[in-house]
CSV table of C-alpha atoms in Angstrom, one decimal:
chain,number,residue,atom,x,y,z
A,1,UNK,CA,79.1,160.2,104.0
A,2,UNK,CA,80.6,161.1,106.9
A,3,UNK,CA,82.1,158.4,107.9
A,4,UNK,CA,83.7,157.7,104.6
A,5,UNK,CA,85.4,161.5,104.4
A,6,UNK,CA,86.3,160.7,108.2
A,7,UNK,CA,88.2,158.1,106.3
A,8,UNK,CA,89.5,160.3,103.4
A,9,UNK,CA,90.2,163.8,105.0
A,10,UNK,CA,93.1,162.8,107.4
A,11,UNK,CA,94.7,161.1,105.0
A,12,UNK,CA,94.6,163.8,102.3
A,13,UNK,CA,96.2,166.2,105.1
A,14,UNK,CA,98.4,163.8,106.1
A,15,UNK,CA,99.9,163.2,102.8
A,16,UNK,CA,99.9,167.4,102.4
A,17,UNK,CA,102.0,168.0,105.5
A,18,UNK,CA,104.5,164.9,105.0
A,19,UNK,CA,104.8,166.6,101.7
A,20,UNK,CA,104.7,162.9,100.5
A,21,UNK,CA,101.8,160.4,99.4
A,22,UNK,CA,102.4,158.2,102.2
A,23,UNK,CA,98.5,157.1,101.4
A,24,UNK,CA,96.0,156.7,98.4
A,25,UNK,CA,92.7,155.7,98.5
A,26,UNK,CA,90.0,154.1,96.3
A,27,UNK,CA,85.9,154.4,96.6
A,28,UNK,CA,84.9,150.8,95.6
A,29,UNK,CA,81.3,149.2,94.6
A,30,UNK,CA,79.8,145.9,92.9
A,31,UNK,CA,78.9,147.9,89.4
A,32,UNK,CA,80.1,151.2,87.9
A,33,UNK,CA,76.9,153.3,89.1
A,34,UNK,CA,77.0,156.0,91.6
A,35,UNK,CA,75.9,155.4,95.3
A,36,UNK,CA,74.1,157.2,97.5
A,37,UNK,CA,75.1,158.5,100.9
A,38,UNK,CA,72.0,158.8,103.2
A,39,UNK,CA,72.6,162.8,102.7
A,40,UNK,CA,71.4,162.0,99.7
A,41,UNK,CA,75.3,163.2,98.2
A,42,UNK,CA,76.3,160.9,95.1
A,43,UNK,CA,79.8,159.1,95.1
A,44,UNK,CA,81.2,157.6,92.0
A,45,UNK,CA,83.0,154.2,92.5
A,46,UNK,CA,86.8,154.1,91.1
A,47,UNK,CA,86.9,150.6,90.7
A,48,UNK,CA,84.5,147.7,91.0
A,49,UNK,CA,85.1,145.3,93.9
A,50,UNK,CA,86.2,142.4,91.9
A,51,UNK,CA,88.3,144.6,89.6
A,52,UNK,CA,90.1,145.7,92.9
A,53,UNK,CA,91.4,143.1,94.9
A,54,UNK,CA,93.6,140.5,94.9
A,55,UNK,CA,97.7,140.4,95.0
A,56,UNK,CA,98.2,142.6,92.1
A,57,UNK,CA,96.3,146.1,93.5
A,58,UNK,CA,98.2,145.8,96.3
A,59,UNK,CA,95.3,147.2,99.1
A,60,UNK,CA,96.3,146.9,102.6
A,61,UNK,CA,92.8,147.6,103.8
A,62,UNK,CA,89.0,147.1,102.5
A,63,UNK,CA,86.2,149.1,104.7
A,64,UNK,CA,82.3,148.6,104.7
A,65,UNK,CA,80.7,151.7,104.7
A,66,UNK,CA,76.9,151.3,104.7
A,67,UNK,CA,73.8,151.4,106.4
A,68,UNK,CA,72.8,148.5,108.5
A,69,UNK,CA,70.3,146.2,105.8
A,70,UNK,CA,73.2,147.0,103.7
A,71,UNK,CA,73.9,143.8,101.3
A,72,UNK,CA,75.6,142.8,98.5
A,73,UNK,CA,73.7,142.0,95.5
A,74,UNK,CA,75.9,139.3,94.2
A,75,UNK,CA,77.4,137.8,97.9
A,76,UNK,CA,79.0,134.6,96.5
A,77,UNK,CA,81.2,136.9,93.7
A,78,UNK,CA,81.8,139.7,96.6
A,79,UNK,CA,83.0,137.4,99.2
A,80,UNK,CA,85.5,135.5,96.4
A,81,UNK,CA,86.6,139.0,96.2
A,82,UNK,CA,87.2,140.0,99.1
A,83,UNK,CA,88.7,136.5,100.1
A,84,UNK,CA,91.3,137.2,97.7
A,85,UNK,CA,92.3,140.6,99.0
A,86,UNK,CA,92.3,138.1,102.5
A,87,UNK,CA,95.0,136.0,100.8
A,88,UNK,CA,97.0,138.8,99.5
A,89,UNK,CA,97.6,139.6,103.2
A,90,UNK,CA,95.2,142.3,103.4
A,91,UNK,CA,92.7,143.1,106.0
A,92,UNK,CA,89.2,143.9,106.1
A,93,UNK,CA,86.9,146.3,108.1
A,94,UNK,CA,83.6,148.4,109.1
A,95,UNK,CA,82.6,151.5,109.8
A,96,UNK,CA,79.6,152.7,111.8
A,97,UNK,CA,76.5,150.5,109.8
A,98,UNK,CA,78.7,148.8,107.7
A,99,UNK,CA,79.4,146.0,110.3
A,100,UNK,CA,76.0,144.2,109.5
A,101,UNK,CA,77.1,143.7,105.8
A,102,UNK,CA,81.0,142.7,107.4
A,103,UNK,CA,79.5,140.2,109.7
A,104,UNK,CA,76.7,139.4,107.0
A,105,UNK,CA,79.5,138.1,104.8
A,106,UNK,CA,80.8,135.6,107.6
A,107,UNK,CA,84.4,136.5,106.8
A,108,UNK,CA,85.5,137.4,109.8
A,109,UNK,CA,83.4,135.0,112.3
A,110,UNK,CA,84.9,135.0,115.3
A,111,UNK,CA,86.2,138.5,115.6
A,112,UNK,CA,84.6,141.1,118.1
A,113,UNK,CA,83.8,144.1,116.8
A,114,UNK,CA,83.2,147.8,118.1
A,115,UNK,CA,79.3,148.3,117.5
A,116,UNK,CA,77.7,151.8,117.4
A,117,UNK,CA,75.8,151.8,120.7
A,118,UNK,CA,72.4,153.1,118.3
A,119,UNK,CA,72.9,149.7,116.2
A,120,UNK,CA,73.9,147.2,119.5
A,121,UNK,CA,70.7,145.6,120.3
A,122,UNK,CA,69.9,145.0,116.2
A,123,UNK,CA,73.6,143.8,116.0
A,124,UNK,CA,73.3,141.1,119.0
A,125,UNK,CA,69.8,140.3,117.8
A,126,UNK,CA,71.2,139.3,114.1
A,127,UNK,CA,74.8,137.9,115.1
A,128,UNK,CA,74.8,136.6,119.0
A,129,UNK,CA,78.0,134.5,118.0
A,130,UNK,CA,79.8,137.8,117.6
A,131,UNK,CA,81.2,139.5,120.5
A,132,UNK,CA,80.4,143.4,120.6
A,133,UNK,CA,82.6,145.9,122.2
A,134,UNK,CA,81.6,149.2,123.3
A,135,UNK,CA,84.9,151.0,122.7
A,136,UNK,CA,85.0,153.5,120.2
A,137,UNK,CA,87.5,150.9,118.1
A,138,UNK,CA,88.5,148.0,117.5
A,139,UNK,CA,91.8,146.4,115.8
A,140,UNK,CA,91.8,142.5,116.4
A,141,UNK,CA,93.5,140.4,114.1
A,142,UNK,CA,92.5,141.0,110.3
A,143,UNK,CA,89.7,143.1,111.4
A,144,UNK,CA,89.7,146.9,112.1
A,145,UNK,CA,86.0,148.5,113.2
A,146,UNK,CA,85.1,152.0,114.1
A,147,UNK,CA,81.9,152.9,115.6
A,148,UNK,CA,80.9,156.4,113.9
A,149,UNK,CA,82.8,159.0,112.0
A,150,UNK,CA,84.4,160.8,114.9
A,151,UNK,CA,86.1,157.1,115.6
A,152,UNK,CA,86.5,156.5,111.5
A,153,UNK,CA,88.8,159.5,111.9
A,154,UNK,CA,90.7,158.1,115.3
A,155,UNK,CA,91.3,155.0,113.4
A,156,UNK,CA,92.9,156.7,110.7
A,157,UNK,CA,95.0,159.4,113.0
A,158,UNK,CA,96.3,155.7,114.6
A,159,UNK,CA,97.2,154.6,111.1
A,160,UNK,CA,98.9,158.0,110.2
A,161,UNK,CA,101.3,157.7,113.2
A,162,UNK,CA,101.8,154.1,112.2
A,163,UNK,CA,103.4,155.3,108.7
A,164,UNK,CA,104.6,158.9,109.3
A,165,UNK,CA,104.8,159.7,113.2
A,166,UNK,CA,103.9,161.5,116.1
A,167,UNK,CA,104.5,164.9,114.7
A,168,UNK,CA,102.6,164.4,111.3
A,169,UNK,CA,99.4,163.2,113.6
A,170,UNK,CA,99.5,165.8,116.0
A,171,UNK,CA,99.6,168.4,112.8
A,172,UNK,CA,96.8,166.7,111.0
A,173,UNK,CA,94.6,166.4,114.3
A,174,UNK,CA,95.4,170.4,114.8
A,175,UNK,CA,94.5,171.0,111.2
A,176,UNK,CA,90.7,169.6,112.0
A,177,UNK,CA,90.4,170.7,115.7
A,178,UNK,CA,90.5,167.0,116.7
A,179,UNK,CA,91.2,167.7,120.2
A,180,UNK,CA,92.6,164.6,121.0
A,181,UNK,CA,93.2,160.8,119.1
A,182,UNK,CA,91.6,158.0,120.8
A,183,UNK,CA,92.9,154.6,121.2
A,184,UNK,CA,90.7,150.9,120.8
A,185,UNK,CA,90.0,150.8,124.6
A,186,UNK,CA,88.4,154.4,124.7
A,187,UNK,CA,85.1,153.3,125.5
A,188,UNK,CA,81.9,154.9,123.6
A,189,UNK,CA,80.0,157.7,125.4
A,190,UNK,CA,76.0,156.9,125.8
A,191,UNK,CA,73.8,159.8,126.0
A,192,UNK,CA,72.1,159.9,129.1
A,193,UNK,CA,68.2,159.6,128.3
A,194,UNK,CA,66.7,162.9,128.5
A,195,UNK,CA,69.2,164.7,129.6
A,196,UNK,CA,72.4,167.1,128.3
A,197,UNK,CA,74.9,165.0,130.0
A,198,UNK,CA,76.6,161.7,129.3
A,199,UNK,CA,76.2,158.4,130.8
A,200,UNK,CA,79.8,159.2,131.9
A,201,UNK,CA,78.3,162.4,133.6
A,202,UNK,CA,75.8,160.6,136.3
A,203,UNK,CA,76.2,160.2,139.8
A,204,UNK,CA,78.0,157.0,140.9
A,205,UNK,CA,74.4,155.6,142.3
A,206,UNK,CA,72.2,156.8,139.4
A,207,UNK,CA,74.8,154.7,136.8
A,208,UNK,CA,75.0,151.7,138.9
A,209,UNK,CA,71.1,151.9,138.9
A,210,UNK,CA,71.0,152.3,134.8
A,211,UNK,CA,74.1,149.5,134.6
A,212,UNK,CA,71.2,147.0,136.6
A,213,UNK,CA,68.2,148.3,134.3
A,214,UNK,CA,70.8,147.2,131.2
A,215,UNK,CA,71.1,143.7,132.2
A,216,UNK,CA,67.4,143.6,133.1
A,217,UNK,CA,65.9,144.5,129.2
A,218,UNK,CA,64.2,140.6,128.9
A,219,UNK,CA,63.2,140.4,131.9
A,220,UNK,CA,61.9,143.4,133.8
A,221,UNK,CA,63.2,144.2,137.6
A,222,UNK,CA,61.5,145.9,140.5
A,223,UNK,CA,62.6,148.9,141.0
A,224,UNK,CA,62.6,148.5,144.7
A,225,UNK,CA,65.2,144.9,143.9
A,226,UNK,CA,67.2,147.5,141.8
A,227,UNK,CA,67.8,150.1,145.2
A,228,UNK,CA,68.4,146.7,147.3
A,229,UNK,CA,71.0,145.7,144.9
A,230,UNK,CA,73.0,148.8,144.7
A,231,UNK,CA,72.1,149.6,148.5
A,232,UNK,CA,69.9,152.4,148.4
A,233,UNK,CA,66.1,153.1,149.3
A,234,UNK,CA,63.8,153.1,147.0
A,235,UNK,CA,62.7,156.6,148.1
A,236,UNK,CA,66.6,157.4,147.6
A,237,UNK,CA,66.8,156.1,144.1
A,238,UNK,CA,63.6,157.9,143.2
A,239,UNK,CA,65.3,161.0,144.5
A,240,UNK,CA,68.3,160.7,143.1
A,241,UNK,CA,67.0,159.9,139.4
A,242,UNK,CA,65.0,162.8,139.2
A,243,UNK,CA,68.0,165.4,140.2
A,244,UNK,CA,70.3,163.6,137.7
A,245,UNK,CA,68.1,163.3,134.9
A,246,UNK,CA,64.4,164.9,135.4
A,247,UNK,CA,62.7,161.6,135.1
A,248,UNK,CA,61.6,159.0,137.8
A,249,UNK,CA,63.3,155.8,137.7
A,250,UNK,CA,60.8,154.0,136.4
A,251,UNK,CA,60.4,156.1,133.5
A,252,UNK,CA,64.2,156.0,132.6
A,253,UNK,CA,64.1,152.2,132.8
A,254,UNK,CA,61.1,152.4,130.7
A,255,UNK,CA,62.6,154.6,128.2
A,256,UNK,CA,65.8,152.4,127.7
A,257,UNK,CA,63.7,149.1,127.2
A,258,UNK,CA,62.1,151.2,124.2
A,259,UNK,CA,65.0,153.1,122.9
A,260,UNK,CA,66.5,149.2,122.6
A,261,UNK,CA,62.7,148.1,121.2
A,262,UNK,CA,63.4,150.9,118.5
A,263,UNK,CA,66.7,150.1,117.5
A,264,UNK,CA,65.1,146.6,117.0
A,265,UNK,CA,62.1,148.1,114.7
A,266,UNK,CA,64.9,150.2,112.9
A,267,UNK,CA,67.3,148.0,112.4
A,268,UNK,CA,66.2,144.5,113.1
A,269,UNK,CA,64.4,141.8,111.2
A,270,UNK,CA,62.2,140.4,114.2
A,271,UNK,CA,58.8,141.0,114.4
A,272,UNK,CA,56.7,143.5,116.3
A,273,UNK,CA,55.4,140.6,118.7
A,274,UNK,CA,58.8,139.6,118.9
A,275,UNK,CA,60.5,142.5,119.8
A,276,UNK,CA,57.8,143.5,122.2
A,277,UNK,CA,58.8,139.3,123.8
A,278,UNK,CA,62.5,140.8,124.0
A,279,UNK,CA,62.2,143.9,125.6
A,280,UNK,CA,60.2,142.6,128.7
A,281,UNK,CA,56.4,143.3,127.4
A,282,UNK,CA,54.3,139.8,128.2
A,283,UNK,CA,51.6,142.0,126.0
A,284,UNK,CA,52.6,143.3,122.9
A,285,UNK,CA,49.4,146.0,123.2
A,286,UNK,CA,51.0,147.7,126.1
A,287,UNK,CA,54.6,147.2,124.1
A,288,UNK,CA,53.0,149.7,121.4
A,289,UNK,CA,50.8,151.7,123.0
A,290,UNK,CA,54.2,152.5,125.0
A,291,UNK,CA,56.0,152.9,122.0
A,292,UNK,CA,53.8,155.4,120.8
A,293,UNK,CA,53.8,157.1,124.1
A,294,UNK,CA,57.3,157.9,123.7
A,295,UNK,CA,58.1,158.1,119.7
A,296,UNK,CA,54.5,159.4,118.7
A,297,UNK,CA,53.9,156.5,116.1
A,298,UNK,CA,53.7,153.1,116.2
A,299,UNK,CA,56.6,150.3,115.9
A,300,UNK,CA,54.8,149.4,112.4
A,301,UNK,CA,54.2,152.8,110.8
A,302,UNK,CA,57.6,153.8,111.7
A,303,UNK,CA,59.3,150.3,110.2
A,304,UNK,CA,57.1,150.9,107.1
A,305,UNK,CA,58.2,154.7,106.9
A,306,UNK,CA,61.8,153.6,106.9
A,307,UNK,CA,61.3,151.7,104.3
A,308,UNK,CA,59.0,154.6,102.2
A,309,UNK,CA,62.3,156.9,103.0
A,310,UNK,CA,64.6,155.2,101.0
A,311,UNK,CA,66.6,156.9,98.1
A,312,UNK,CA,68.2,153.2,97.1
A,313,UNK,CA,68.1,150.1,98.5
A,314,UNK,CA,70.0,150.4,101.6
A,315,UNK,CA,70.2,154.3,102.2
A,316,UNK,CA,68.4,156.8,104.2
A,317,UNK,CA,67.4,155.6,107.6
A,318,UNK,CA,65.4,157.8,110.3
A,319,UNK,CA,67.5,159.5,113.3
A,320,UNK,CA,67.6,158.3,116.5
């Protein structure tokens, strides 16, 4: 929900200040019947998808919005649909979740798109052809992604100063408080685990040290091999990890193999076993008794609660 009225709200202002309809939007589905926002909140489709595309409606952009198992019911019709609006010169995009249906539809193979860092390791796991980027955007060819709502609405600021200017942006961004309007190589901020600050906030050392745990999720690293490589001793590193973030390094590396492991359960199709195999566990016991340590369930309670908390088919998901 809120990345679709991300989508809508800018443009509305936009269109209010200009004093012109320099935009116009349409909510489109597969069938006539409302769909459900993971808030639960009810939005009536305008048109149905194959009603809506091709050279006569004129669209110059289709989104995905959806959560991540998000699917079509009836691919082979959707995709003749949306190749159409391809034909027509149009273009075709994602927001937040709504990349795994995008790249589900293989439409745009070969594209890299700008993945929500909560969805990256599901995303990779399901499409490794498909080159992620961490910026808050991306705008490649005939493919336009945002990562989250805050970014849905930077992607349509961009478009706004594409049709009506500099002025007209600046006005609508003021109207919202949106402080400032973010280009595609703004990269994402990552929250720092367990802690109030941003990855973007840690000491130099501390984020070279997470930076080596990130390439090490498969297959596990000393942590004494992680102070050699960014020249530090170990009793430095430990130091240094528990002023910047309250936890040992050990514990932080831990945490970040399971925050990944839980996107996975989440998100993913794989396995338990599996999942435990690519986050570095040789023993998928100790994967979920560690899981539980840290989420207070297990990875196959919370995959089936998921699952129990849907309102539809592809709608409410648990927070991160």
């Amino acid at each position: 929900m809120a990345c679709l009225t991300s989508a809508i709200e800018p443009l509305r202002a936009a269109n209010e200040i200009a004093g012109e309809e320099a935009f116009r939007w349409k909510i489109l589905a597969e069938g006539d019947a409302p769909i459900a926002s993971s808030a639960g909140v009810f939005f009536a489709p305008d048109l149905r998808l194959a009603e809506a595309t091709g050279p006569e409606t004129a669209l110059d952009h289709v989104f995905f919005v959806a959560s991540p198992d998000g699917c079509f019911e009836d691919p082979i019709k959707a995709n003749a649909a949306l190749q159409r609006h391809l034909r027509a010169g149009g273009r075709i995009g994602a927001f937040s979740g709504g990349i795994f249906p995008l790249a589900r539809s293989g439409l745009m193979a070969g594209q890299p798109m700008s993945v929500h860092w909560c969805y990256e390791a599901a995303f990779q796991a399901e499409f490794p052809e498909i080159d992620i980027l961490q910026t808050v955007l991306s705008d490649q060819g005939a493919c336009q992604t945002a990562s989250g709502a805050a970014a849905v609405f930077d992607l349509m600021l961009n478009h706004i100063e594409a049709r009506l200017g500099p002025a007209i942006t600046t006005e609508t961004a003021c109207w919202f408080q949106h402080p400032f309007v973010r280009g595609a190589s703004v990269r994402q901020k990552l929250p720092a685990l367990g802690n109030a600050a941003s990855h973007d906030m840690l000491p130099p050392k501390v984020a070279q040290a997470i930076e080596v745990f990130a390439r090490h999720i498969e297959e596990p690293i000393q942590i004494s091999a992680v102070a050699e490589e960014i020249h530090m001793s170990s009793r430095s590193l430990e130091r240094s990890f528990k002023r910047a973030t309250g936890q040992s390094p050990l514990k932080y590396y831990r945490q970040m193999r399971m925050k990944e492991a839980r996107q996975l359960v989440l998100y993913g199709r794989d396995s338990i076993t599996s999942i435990a195999y690519t986050v570095g566990y040789s023993s998928p016991a100790a994967f979920q008794r560690h899981y539980r340590e840290i989420y207070g369930i297990s990875p196959q309670k919370e995959r089936q609660a998921k699952t129990s908390l849907k309102i539809t088919d592809d709608s409410v998901l648990p927070s991160m």
